[in-house]
Each structure stands twice: as structure tokens, then as C-alpha cells.
CSV table of C-alpha atoms in Angstrom, one decimal:
chain,number,residue,atom,x,y,z
A,1,MET,CA,-0.3,0.0,0.1
A,2,GLN,CA,2.7,2.7,0.3
A,3,ARG,CA,3.6,2.3,-2.9
A,4,ALA,CA,0.4,2.7,-3.7
A,5,PHE,CA,0.0,5.9,-2.0
A,6,ILE,CA,3.7,7.6,-3.2
A,7,ALA,CA,1.8,7.0,-6.8
A,8,ILE,CA,-1.3,8.9,-6.2
A,9,LEU,CA,0.1,11.6,-4.3
A,10,THR,CA,2.6,11.6,-6.8
A,11,PHE,CA,0.3,12.2,-9.2
A,12,ALA,CA,-2.3,14.5,-7.4
A,13,LEU,CA,1.1,16.8,-6.9
A,14,GLY,CA,2.4,17.1,-10.5
A,15,THR,CA,1.8,19.5,-12.8
A,16,ALA,CA,-1.1,19.9,-15.2
A,17,GLY,CA,-0.4,17.6,-18.1
A,18,ALA,CA,3.2,15.9,-16.7
A,19,ALA,CA,3.1,12.5,-16.5
A,20,PRO,CA,3.9,10.4,-12.8
A,21,ARG,CA,7.2,10.2,-12.5
A,22,TYR,CA,6.9,6.4,-10.8
A,23,VAL,CA,6.3,3.6,-12.7
A,24,CYS,CA,6.0,-0.1,-11.9
A,25,THR,CA,9.2,-2.7,-12.7
A,26,TYR,CA,10.7,-6.4,-11.2
A,27,TYR,CA,13.4,-3.7,-9.7
A,28,ASP,CA,11.0,-2.3,-7.2
A,29,VAL,CA,9.3,-6.0,-6.3
A,30,VAL,CA,13.1,-7.2,-6.2
A,31,GLU,CA,13.6,-3.9,-4.1
A,32,TYR,CA,11.0,-4.7,-2.0
A,33,LEU,CA,11.8,-8.3,-1.0
A,34,ASN,CA,15.4,-6.9,-0.1
A,35,VAL,CA,16.4,-9.2,-2.3
A,36,SER,CA,19.6,-7.0,-3.2
A,37,SER,CA,20.8,-6.7,0.7
A,38,HIS,CA,23.1,-7.6,2.0
A,39,SER,CA,22.1,-10.7,4.1
A,40,LYS,CA,22.2,-14.2,2.6
A,41,LEU,CA,20.6,-15.6,5.6
A,42,HIS,CA,17.1,-16.1,3.3
A,43,ALA,CA,19.3,-18.4,1.1
A,44,HIS,CA,20.2,-20.6,3.5
A,45,ILE,CA,17.4,-21.6,5.8
A,46,LEU,CA,14.8,-23.4,5.6
A,47,PRO,CA,11.4,-21.1,4.6
A,48,LYS,CA,8.5,-22.4,7.0
A,49,LYS,CA,6.9,-20.2,9.5
A,50,ASN,CA,4.8,-23.3,11.5
A,51,LEU,CA,7.7,-25.7,13.2
A,52,LYS,CA,4.9,-27.8,13.4
A,53,GLU,CA,4.2,-28.5,9.7
A,54,PRO,CA,7.1,-29.9,7.4
A,55,LEU,CA,7.3,-27.8,4.0
A,56,GLU,CA,5.4,-29.8,1.4
A,57,VAL,CA,7.6,-29.6,-1.8
A,58,LYS,CA,6.1,-31.3,-5.1
A,59,MET,CA,7.8,-32.5,-7.7
A,60,ASP,CA,7.2,-33.3,-11.9
A,61,PHE,CA,8.4,-35.6,-13.8
A,62,MET,CA,9.3,-35.9,-17.5
A,63,LEU,CA,11.7,-38.4,-19.5
A,64,VAL,CA,13.6,-37.1,-22.7
A,65,ALA,CA,15.2,-39.6,-24.1
A,66,ILE,CA,17.1,-42.9,-23.0
A,67,LEU,CA,20.7,-41.8,-24.6
A,68,SER,CA,22.7,-44.8,-23.4
A,69,VAL,CA,22.3,-48.3,-22.1
A,70,ILE,CA,25.7,-50.0,-21.0
A,71,GLU,CA,25.6,-53.3,-19.8
A,72,LYS,CA,29.1,-54.5,-19.3
A,73,LEU,CA,29.3,-51.8,-16.8
A,74,GLN,CA,24.9,-51.8,-15.5
A,75,THR,CA,24.7,-48.4,-16.4
A,76,VAL,CA,21.5,-45.8,-18.6
A,77,THR,CA,21.8,-42.3,-19.3
A,78,PHE,CA,19.1,-41.1,-19.1
A,79,TYR,CA,17.8,-37.2,-20.3
A,80,PHE,CA,15.2,-35.7,-18.1
A,81,VAL,CA,13.2,-32.7,-16.6
A,82,LEU,CA,12.2,-31.9,-13.1
A,83,SER,CA,9.9,-29.5,-12.0
A,84,LEU,CA,9.8,-28.5,-8.2
A,85,GLU,CA,7.5,-26.9,-6.7
A,86,TRP,CA,7.7,-25.4,-3.1
A,87,LYS,CA,5.8,-22.8,-0.9
A,88,ASN,CA,8.1,-19.6,1.2
A,89,THR,CA,5.9,-17.3,3.0
A,90,PHE,CA,8.8,-15.0,3.3
A,91,ALA,CA,8.0,-14.1,-0.4
A,92,THR,CA,4.7,-12.3,-1.3
A,93,TRP,CA,3.9,-8.9,-2.0
A,94,ASP,CA,0.5,-7.8,-3.6
A,95,PRO,CA,0.3,-7.4,-7.0
A,96,GLN,CA,-1.6,-4.4,-6.6
A,97,ASP,CA,0.8,-2.2,-5.3
A,98,PHE,CA,3.4,-2.7,-8.5
A,99,CYS,CA,0.7,-2.3,-11.3
A,100,ASN,CA,-0.3,-5.9,-11.3
A,101,ILE,CA,2.9,-8.0,-11.8
A,102,SER,CA,2.3,-11.4,-9.9
A,103,LYS,CA,5.6,-13.1,-11.2
A,104,ILE,CA,9.6,-12.9,-11.4
A,105,ILE,CA,11.6,-14.8,-12.6
A,106,LEU,CA,15.1,-14.7,-9.9
A,107,PRO,CA,18.2,-16.9,-9.7
A,108,THR,CA,18.5,-19.9,-7.6
A,109,SER,CA,20.7,-18.7,-5.0
A,110,THR,CA,18.8,-15.1,-4.7
A,111,TYR,CA,16.4,-18.0,-2.2
A,112,TRP,CA,16.1,-21.6,-1.0
A,113,SER,CA,15.7,-23.7,-3.3
A,114,PRO,CA,15.4,-27.8,-1.6
A,115,PRO,CA,18.8,-29.4,-2.1
A,116,ILE,CA,18.3,-32.8,-3.9
A,117,PHE,CA,20.3,-36.7,-4.4
A,118,ILE,CA,19.9,-38.8,-6.4
A,119,LEU,CA,20.6,-42.3,-5.2
A,120,GLU,CA,21.5,-44.1,-8.5
A,121,ARG,CA,23.8,-41.4,-9.4
A,122,VAL,CA,27.4,-42.3,-10.9
A,123,ASN,CA,28.0,-39.0,-13.5
A,124,GLY,CA,26.1,-36.5,-15.0
A,125,GLN,CA,25.6,-32.7,-16.0
A,126,ASN,CA,24.5,-30.4,-14.2
A,127,SER,CA,21.4,-27.8,-16.3
A,128,ASN,CA,22.8,-23.9,-16.4
A,129,LEU,CA,19.3,-23.3,-16.0
A,130,ASP,CA,20.0,-22.0,-12.9
A,131,TYR,CA,16.5,-19.8,-12.6
A,132,MET,CA,12.7,-20.3,-10.9
A,133,MET,CA,9.8,-18.7,-10.7
A,134,VAL,CA,8.6,-17.0,-8.1
A,135,THR,CA,4.7,-15.4,-7.9
A,136,HIS,CA,3.4,-13.2,-5.7
A,137,ASP,CA,1.8,-15.8,-3.1
A,138,GLY,CA,5.2,-17.3,-2.1
A,139,SER,CA,5.1,-20.0,-4.7
A,140,PHE,CA,8.1,-21.2,-6.2
A,141,ASN,CA,9.0,-23.4,-9.4
A,142,SER,CA,11.9,-24.4,-10.6
A,143,THR,CA,12.3,-26.4,-13.7
A,144,GLN,CA,15.8,-28.1,-14.7
A,145,PRO,CA,17.0,-30.6,-16.9
A,146,PHE,CA,19.6,-32.9,-15.8
A,147,GLN,CA,21.1,-35.0,-17.9
A,148,VAL,CA,22.2,-38.0,-14.8
A,149,THR,CA,24.1,-41.8,-15.9
A,150,LEU,CA,22.4,-44.0,-13.3
A,151,THR,CA,23.7,-47.9,-11.7
A,152,CYS,CA,20.6,-49.5,-13.2
A,153,SER,CA,20.3,-53.8,-12.1
A,154,LEU,CA,20.4,-55.3,-16.2
A,155,MET,CA,18.6,-58.5,-16.3
A,156,ILE,CA,20.0,-59.4,-20.3
A,157,LEU,CA,18.1,-63.5,-19.6
A,158,LYS,CA,15.6,-62.8,-23.0
A,159,PHE,CA,18.6,-61.0,-24.6
A,160,PRO,CA,17.5,-59.1,-26.9
A,161,PHE,CA,14.0,-59.6,-26.5
A,162,ASP,CA,14.0,-58.0,-22.5
A,163,THR,CA,12.2,-55.1,-21.1
A,164,GLN,CA,14.5,-53.7,-18.1
A,165,THR,CA,13.4,-51.2,-14.9
A,166,CYS,CA,15.2,-49.0,-13.7
A,167,ASN,CA,14.7,-46.4,-10.3
A,168,LEU,CA,15.3,-43.2,-10.2
A,169,SER,CA,15.3,-42.1,-6.5
A,170,ILE,CA,15.2,-38.2,-5.4
A,171,ALA,CA,16.0,-36.9,-1.7
A,172,SER,CA,17.2,-34.8,-0.1
A,173,PHE,CA,18.8,-35.8,3.4
A,174,LEU,CA,19.6,-32.4,5.0
A,175,TYR,CA,15.8,-31.9,6.6
A,176,PRO,CA,14.1,-35.1,7.9
A,177,VAL,CA,10.1,-35.8,6.9
A,178,SER,CA,9.4,-33.2,10.5
A,179,ASP,CA,11.2,-30.5,8.0
A,180,LEU,CA,11.1,-31.5,4.9
A,181,VAL,CA,8.4,-33.6,3.0
A,182,MET,CA,8.6,-34.6,-1.1
A,183,LYS,CA,5.5,-35.7,-3.4
A,184,THR,CA,4.2,-36.0,-6.8
A,185,ARG,CA,2.3,-33.2,-7.9
A,186,ARG,CA,0.3,-35.5,-11.0
A,187,SER,CA,-0.5,-38.8,-11.2
A,188,PRO,CA,2.1,-41.2,-13.2
A,189,ALA,CA,0.0,-41.8,-16.1
A,190,GLU,CA,-0.4,-38.2,-16.9
A,191,MET,CA,3.6,-37.8,-16.5
A,192,MET,CA,3.3,-40.7,-18.4
A,193,LYS,CA,1.5,-39.5,-21.2
A,194,ASP,CA,3.9,-36.1,-21.5
A,195,SER,CA,6.8,-38.1,-21.4
A,196,GLN,CA,6.1,-40.3,-24.5
A,197,SER,CA,4.7,-36.7,-26.3
A,198,TYR,CA,7.9,-35.1,-25.7
A,199,PHE,CA,10.1,-38.3,-26.2
A,200,LEU,CA,12.5,-37.4,-28.5
A,201,THR,CA,14.8,-40.7,-29.2
A,202,ASP,CA,13.7,-43.6,-31.3
A,203,GLY,CA,16.8,-45.3,-31.2
A,204,GLU,CA,17.5,-48.7,-29.7
A,205,TRP,CA,14.9,-48.7,-26.7
A,206,LYS,CA,11.4,-47.6,-26.3
A,207,PHE,CA,10.0,-46.0,-23.0
A,208,THR,CA,7.0,-48.0,-22.1
A,209,ASN,CA,5.9,-47.6,-18.6
A,210,LEU,CA,6.7,-45.3,-15.5
A,211,SER,CA,5.0,-45.8,-12.4
A,212,ILE,CA,6.2,-43.9,-9.0
A,213,THR,CA,6.9,-45.2,-5.4
A,214,GLU,CA,6.6,-42.5,-2.3
A,215,TYR,CA,7.8,-44.0,0.8
A,216,MET,CA,10.1,-42.8,4.1
A,217,GLU,CA,14.0,-44.1,4.2
A,218,GLN,CA,15.6,-44.7,7.8
A,219,LEU,CA,19.0,-43.1,8.0
A,220,ASP,CA,20.9,-43.0,11.7
A,221,HIS,CA,18.1,-42.0,13.8
A,222,ASP,CA,15.5,-40.1,11.6
A,223,GLN,CA,13.8,-40.5,8.6
A,224,PHE,CA,14.1,-38.7,5.4
A,225,SER,CA,11.4,-38.7,2.3
A,226,VAL,CA,12.4,-40.1,-0.6
A,227,VAL,CA,10.4,-40.5,-4.2
A,228,THR,CA,11.4,-43.0,-6.9
A,229,TYR,CA,10.6,-43.1,-10.6
A,230,THR,CA,10.8,-46.2,-12.1
A,231,ILE,CA,11.5,-46.2,-15.4
A,232,SER,CA,10.3,-49.6,-17.9
A,233,ILE,CA,11.8,-49.3,-21.2
A,234,GLU,CA,12.2,-52.5,-23.7
A,235,ARG,CA,15.0,-53.5,-26.2
A,236,ARG,CA,13.8,-53.0,-30.0
A,237,PRO,CA,15.5,-56.9,-31.2
A,238,THR,CA,15.4,-56.3,-34.6
A,239,LEU,CA,19.3,-55.1,-35.1
A,240,TYR,CA,20.6,-58.4,-32.8
A,241,ILE,CA,17.7,-61.1,-35.2
A,242,LEU,CA,19.6,-59.5,-37.8
A,243,ASN,CA,23.2,-59.9,-37.2
A,244,LEU,CA,23.3,-62.3,-34.5
A,245,ILE,CA,20.3,-64.9,-34.9
A,246,LEU,CA,18.8,-65.1,-38.5
A,247,PRO,CA,23.0,-65.7,-39.3
A,248,THR,CA,23.7,-68.7,-36.8
A,249,CYS,CA,21.1,-70.3,-38.0
A,250,ALA,CA,21.6,-69.9,-41.4
A,251,LEU,CA,25.3,-71.1,-40.6
A,252,TYR,CA,23.5,-74.5,-38.8
A,253,LEU,CA,21.0,-75.4,-41.3
A,254,LEU,CA,23.9,-75.0,-43.8
A,255,ASP,CA,25.8,-77.5,-41.4
A,256,MET,CA,22.9,-79.7,-41.3
A,257,ALA,CA,22.8,-79.5,-45.7
A,258,VAL,CA,26.6,-80.6,-45.6
A,259,LEU,CA,25.6,-83.4,-43.5
A,260,PHE,CA,23.0,-84.8,-45.2
A,261,GLY,CA,24.6,-84.0,-48.5
A,262,PRO,CA,25.5,-86.9,-51.2
A,263,SER,CA,29.4,-85.3,-50.6
A,264,SER,CA,31.9,-88.1,-49.6
A,265,LEU,CA,32.8,-88.0,-45.8
A,266,GLU,CA,36.1,-85.4,-46.3
A,267,GLU,CA,34.4,-83.4,-48.4
A,268,LYS,CA,31.8,-82.5,-45.5
A,269,VAL,CA,34.6,-82.6,-42.7
A,270,SER,CA,36.4,-79.6,-44.4
A,271,PHE,CA,33.3,-77.8,-44.8
A,272,GLN,CA,31.4,-78.3,-41.6
A,273,ILE,CA,35.2,-77.4,-39.8
A,274,ALA,CA,34.4,-73.7,-42.2
A,275,ILE,CA,31.3,-73.2,-40.9
A,276,ILE,CA,32.1,-73.9,-37.3
A,277,LEU,CA,34.5,-71.1,-37.4
A,278,GLY,CA,32.2,-68.7,-39.3
A,279,SER,CA,30.0,-69.1,-35.9
A,280,SER,CA,32.5,-68.4,-33.5
A,281,MET,CA,33.3,-65.2,-34.8
A,282,LEU,CA,29.8,-64.4,-34.1
A,283,ALA,CA,30.1,-65.2,-31.0
A,284,VAL,CA,32.8,-62.9,-30.3
A,285,ILE,CA,30.5,-59.8,-31.6
A,286,LEU,CA,27.8,-61.3,-28.7
A,287,ASN,CA,30.6,-61.4,-26.2
A,288,ASN,CA,31.6,-57.9,-27.0
A,289,ILE,CA,28.3,-56.6,-26.1
A,290,LEU,CA,27.0,-59.0,-23.0
A,291,PRO,CA,28.0,-58.7,-19.2
A,292,THR,CA,31.0,-60.7,-18.3
A,293,SER,CA,29.5,-61.7,-15.0
A,294,SER,CA,25.5,-62.5,-14.6
A,295,ASN,CA,23.3,-64.6,-12.3
A,296,LYS,CA,21.8,-66.9,-15.3
A,297,PRO,CA,23.4,-67.2,-18.7
A,298,PRO,CA,21.3,-65.5,-21.4
A,299,VAL,CA,19.6,-67.2,-23.3
A,300,ILE,CA,20.6,-66.1,-26.3
A,301,VAL,CA,24.4,-66.8,-25.4
A,302,VAL,CA,22.8,-70.6,-24.5
A,303,PHE,CA,21.3,-70.7,-28.2
A,304,PHE,CA,25.1,-70.0,-29.3
A,305,LEU,CA,26.7,-72.8,-27.6
A,306,GLY,CA,24.6,-75.5,-27.7
A,307,THR,CA,24.0,-74.6,-32.2
A,308,PHE,CA,28.3,-74.8,-31.6
A,309,LEU,CA,28.1,-78.2,-30.1
A,310,LEU,CA,25.4,-79.5,-32.8
A,311,MET,CA,27.3,-78.2,-35.1
A,312,ILE,CA,31.1,-80.2,-33.2
A,313,MET,CA,28.9,-83.6,-33.0
A,314,ALA,CA,28.2,-83.4,-36.5
A,315,VAL,CA,31.3,-83.4,-37.0
A,316,LEU,CA,32.4,-86.1,-34.8
A,317,ASP,CA,29.5,-88.1,-36.7
A,318,THR,CA,31.6,-87.2,-39.9
A,319,PHE,CA,34.8,-88.3,-38.4
A,320,PHE,CA,33.4,-92.0,-37.1
A,321,LEU,CA,31.5,-92.6,-40.1
A,322,LEU,CA,35.1,-91.6,-41.8
A,323,HIS,CA,36.5,-94.2,-39.6
A,324,GLN,CA,34.3,-97.0,-39.7
A,325,GLN,CA,34.1,-96.9,-43.0
A,326,HIS,CA,38.6,-97.2,-43.7
A,327,LYS,CA,38.0,-99.8,-41.3
A,328,SER,CA,35.2,-101.4,-43.0
A,329,LEU,CA,37.2,-101.3,-46.8
A,330,ARG,CA,40.5,-102.6,-44.6
A,331,LEU,CA,38.3,-105.6,-43.4
A,332,ASP,CA,37.3,-105.9,-46.9
A,333,LYS,CA,40.8,-105.8,-48.4
A,334,ALA,CA,41.3,-108.7,-46.0
A,335,LEU,CA,38.8,-111.1,-46.7
A,336,ARG,CA,39.0,-110.9,-49.8
A,337,SER,CA,42.8,-111.9,-50.4
A,338,PHE,CA,41.8,-115.0,-48.0
A,339,HIS,CA,38.6,-116.7,-50.3
A,340,PRO,CA,39.4,-119.0,-52.6
A,341,GLU,CA,37.3,-118.0,-55.2
A,342,VAL,CA,39.3,-114.2,-55.0
A,343,ARG,CA,42.8,-116.6,-54.9
A,344,ALA,CA,41.3,-117.9,-58.4
A,345,GLU,CA,40.1,-115.3,-60.1
A,346,LEU,CA,42.9,-113.0,-59.1
A,347,ALA,CA,45.8,-115.8,-60.7
A,348,VAL,CA,43.9,-116.1,-63.9
A,349,THR,CA,44.2,-112.3,-63.7
A,350,ALA,CA,47.8,-112.8,-63.0
A,351,VAL,CA,48.5,-115.4,-66.2
A,352,ASN,CA,46.4,-113.5,-69.1
A,353,ASN,CA,48.5,-110.8,-68.0
A,354,GLN,CA,52.0,-112.0,-68.4
A,355,GLY,CA,50.8,-113.1,-71.9
A,356,MET,CA,49.5,-109.7,-73.3
A,357,LYS,CA,52.9,-108.8,-72.4
A,358,HIS,CA,54.1,-111.6,-74.2
A,359,LEU,CA,51.6,-110.9,-77.5
A,360,ALA,CA,52.9,-107.8,-77.4
A,361,LYS,CA,56.5,-108.7,-77.5
A,362,GLU,CA,56.0,-110.4,-80.6
A,363,GLY,CA,54.3,-107.6,-82.6
A,364,THR,CA,52.0,-106.6,-83.3
A,365,GLN,CA,49.3,-108.9,-84.0
A,366,LEU,CA,47.3,-108.1,-80.7
A,367,LEU,CA,46.1,-104.9,-82.3
A,368,ASN,CA,44.3,-106.6,-85.3
A,369,LEU,CA,42.6,-109.5,-83.1
A,370,PRO,CA,38.3,-108.4,-82.8
A,371,ARG,CA,37.2,-106.8,-80.2
A,372,LYS,CA,35.7,-110.0,-78.5
A,373,GLY,CA,39.0,-111.7,-78.6
A,374,GLN,CA,40.4,-108.7,-76.5
A,375,GLU,CA,37.3,-108.9,-74.0
A,376,LYS,CA,37.9,-112.5,-73.7
A,377,ARG,CA,41.6,-112.4,-72.9
A,378,GLN,CA,40.9,-108.8,-70.6
A,379,PRO,CA,40.4,-110.0,-67.2
A,380,ALA,CA,36.9,-111.2,-65.0
A,381,ASN,CA,35.0,-108.6,-62.6
A,382,LEU,CA,35.0,-109.8,-58.7
A,383,ARG,CA,32.0,-112.0,-58.1
A,384,TRP,CA,32.8,-111.4,-54.6
A,385,GLN,CA,32.4,-108.3,-53.6
A,386,PRO,CA,31.9,-107.9,-49.4
A,387,GLN,CA,29.4,-104.7,-48.4
A,388,ASP,CA,29.3,-104.1,-44.5
A,389,PRO,CA,25.3,-104.1,-44.1
A,390,PHE,CA,26.6,-101.9,-40.7
A,391,LEU,CA,27.5,-98.7,-42.2
A,392,PRO,CA,24.6,-97.4,-44.0
A,393,VAL,CA,22.4,-98.1,-41.0
A,394,LEU,CA,24.5,-96.1,-38.8
A,395,GLU,CA,25.0,-93.2,-40.6
A,396,LYS,CA,20.9,-93.1,-40.9
A,397,VAL,CA,20.8,-93.8,-36.8
A,398,LEU,CA,23.9,-90.6,-36.8
A,399,LEU,CA,21.9,-88.4,-38.9
A,400,TYR,CA,18.0,-88.8,-38.1
A,401,SER,CA,19.2,-88.6,-33.7
A,402,HIS,CA,21.2,-85.7,-35.0
A,403,PHE,CA,18.1,-83.9,-37.3
A,404,PHE,CA,15.4,-84.8,-34.0
A,405,LEU,CA,18.0,-83.5,-31.1
A,406,SER,CA,18.8,-80.0,-33.0
A,407,LEU,CA,15.6,-79.8,-33.2
A,408,PHE,CA,14.6,-80.8,-29.6
A,409,PHE,CA,17.0,-77.8,-28.4
A,410,PHE,CA,15.5,-74.9,-30.9
A,411,ALA,CA,12.1,-75.9,-29.1
A,412,ILE,CA,13.2,-75.3,-26.1
A,413,ILE,CA,15.0,-72.3,-27.2
A,414,SER,CA,11.9,-70.9,-28.5
A,415,ILE,CA,10.0,-71.5,-25.3
A,416,LYS,CA,12.7,-70.1,-22.9
A,417,TRP,CA,12.0,-66.5,-25.1
A,418,SER,CA,9.2,-66.6,-25.6
A,419,SER,CA,8.0,-67.2,-21.7
């Protein structure tokens, strides 16, 4: 009222046609609030008159971007905006005394502001927006963006089809609940809607859900107010499917095709070893992504290990069949050397060969012989060709058992990923 009285008095004493000397400005409000004085205690002391009731600080959270998720370090980097609102009954004025000026913008250091602490924070950058809005009724509003790296227990059991849940806990451990209480200003659904409308990144991770928990944390002999924002994010698995899973499945199908193909056993072994080397390169890429320690091995690690072992089993099956084949050939050779019919035919063959050499020495008469005569002098085919009947049966048993074992393994992997 003093300012209004001065303005009226100045206008009455002024000469006719002269403009009034008093003009309302933001400086007048600042001088009235005594912000420019040398006493800075009001910037450090908790602004409450009633000592029986705690000061209430209302918070509003909006997630803007998910900058990075590092599985090896178990850290997540968020970019979010945090708004704080509280009351200071020592900083009020009447807008009518200052030409209806109802709010001003002041530096954060001019008045007391809630000192917040993020429990999961390991690194981050504070914003340069060190200003707050003050209204005539003593309401303070501070909105600041944060880029913060948080520790998060990443559960990668279903990688790359995983959903992660990270906590962002905000507290003020300088003031117990008897002095300061932190609460949320809006419901989680409203914050979730605003966050999705302003969400900037469209990369590997998708923001799916937000929940809020308000509780009291016991520290020493005091209780402190804590607000925890639980952020749920879901991985987009398309890149990992195209770069890791599909190439591994393609290599394994190629290994099965080689195993069931008509090639010789020696060629199959060389092809299978080359396929195993290609699969090991994909395993190295996966090892650089996943963390070094985990309570349970991820399903994708079991998938890679299982396909690798199945490929090794295919190579061992081929080696076993190759060993049995050479063993059967040696046995056939030994049996043929002792069979009477084969020995007689081998003797006849030897005599015919000697006759052919004798005729070749006498002249070229052998070349003029009819074709039928030449055919009579050729060695007769061996009529006894023993074969191992067990080898084809063994080969089919190994191939089909390997095939059904592969189907069983891939069915289990699919169930684990989808559950």
C-alpha cells in the first residue's frame, strides 16, 4: 500500500499535463523483497513459519530421452526434466501495489531451494538453467533438465527380447520428514503421457511405463522422504536378430545341409569346420556386448553354445563314419585276399597279364584281333564284393538322431525366449 500511496501522491502533486514519475518495474518488486540486501541467510535457511508442519515440495518428472544403455557396466543414461514447486511465506507481495506484477524470475541462489540427491547417480551434467519463477503468493517453481548416468541392475536373461526396469530415487537427506516432505504433483499416467509426447530418441530402447513410489528412508535416527520413479524400457531386437540370430541359424542350416548332402565324408568334414569358424566369429561379437558376470547365462548364450556343440557333434559323427568306412575297407581287403574264389580269379588275372605282355613283345598282332577276342583276354570282374551292411544303417541312425536332437534344442530355446 505504501507504493500505491506514493504513486497517488506523486500524481496529485505533479503539474498539469506532466507524466507521473512513478513507474512499476520488476526492480521495485526485488527491492521490496529485499533480495539485494547483504543478508543472504534467506537463501540458506528452510523457509517455514510453522515448526510443527513440514515444508511440502511437489515434484513433476518428464523423461525426454534414453541416451545409452551399457550392459557391461550396468549403467543407463537418461535425459529428463524435473520440476520442483514449494511455498515460501517470507517472499510475498500484493500485485496491486506493483501494477499487477504477479510473478518474477530470479536466480536460484537468491532464495532457498530444495537440495536434491539422486541415489543411483554415478555421473551426469547439471543444467545451466539456474533460475526459478516466484509468484506473489510465495510459490516457487524451478524447472531444470538433467543428463544423468544411473546404476541399473540389467537383467539380460532374454537378451535381445528383454525389458529393463531402472529406478531414479530423489531425496533430500539434509532435512528429515519433520522439516521437509517430497511428493509428486501429478499422477504417473499424466507424466507418462507427457513423456511419450516429448520423447526425442527413436533408437534401440523404447520407453514403455512409469510408476512412482513415495516412502520414508531410515538413516541413523531420522527418517527422510524419498520419491522413486521406476522407468521401464524395452529393447528393439531387430538389429540383433538380423546380425546375430539369423546368421547363426543360417550357418546351422548350412551345416545340416552338408551333413545330409551327397558329398564324400572327407569333403563334409572340411565344410563343417569352415562353418564352425564362421559361427565362432559371431560368438566373439556377442561376447563384446554382454556383461562379464550374471546370475544366469542369457538365453542367447545358451543358443550360441548349443548350436556350436551341435556343429561339433556333426563333425564327430562324420569322423566316426569316416573311421568306420576305412575300417570296413581294410576288412574287405583282408577277406578278399583269403577267399578261394578270389584267389583263383586273381591267379587267372595274373596269367592273362603275362600272356598280354608276351604278345606285345612278338608284334602288333594283338592290335588286329577282333574286339570280342580282346574282351575275352581281359580280366574278369570280381564276383565277390563284400560290403558292410551295418555302415549305411549306422549313418542313417546318426543323421536322424542329430536332426531330432536339433529340433528339440530349438524348441526349448523358443519356449525360453517367449516365456
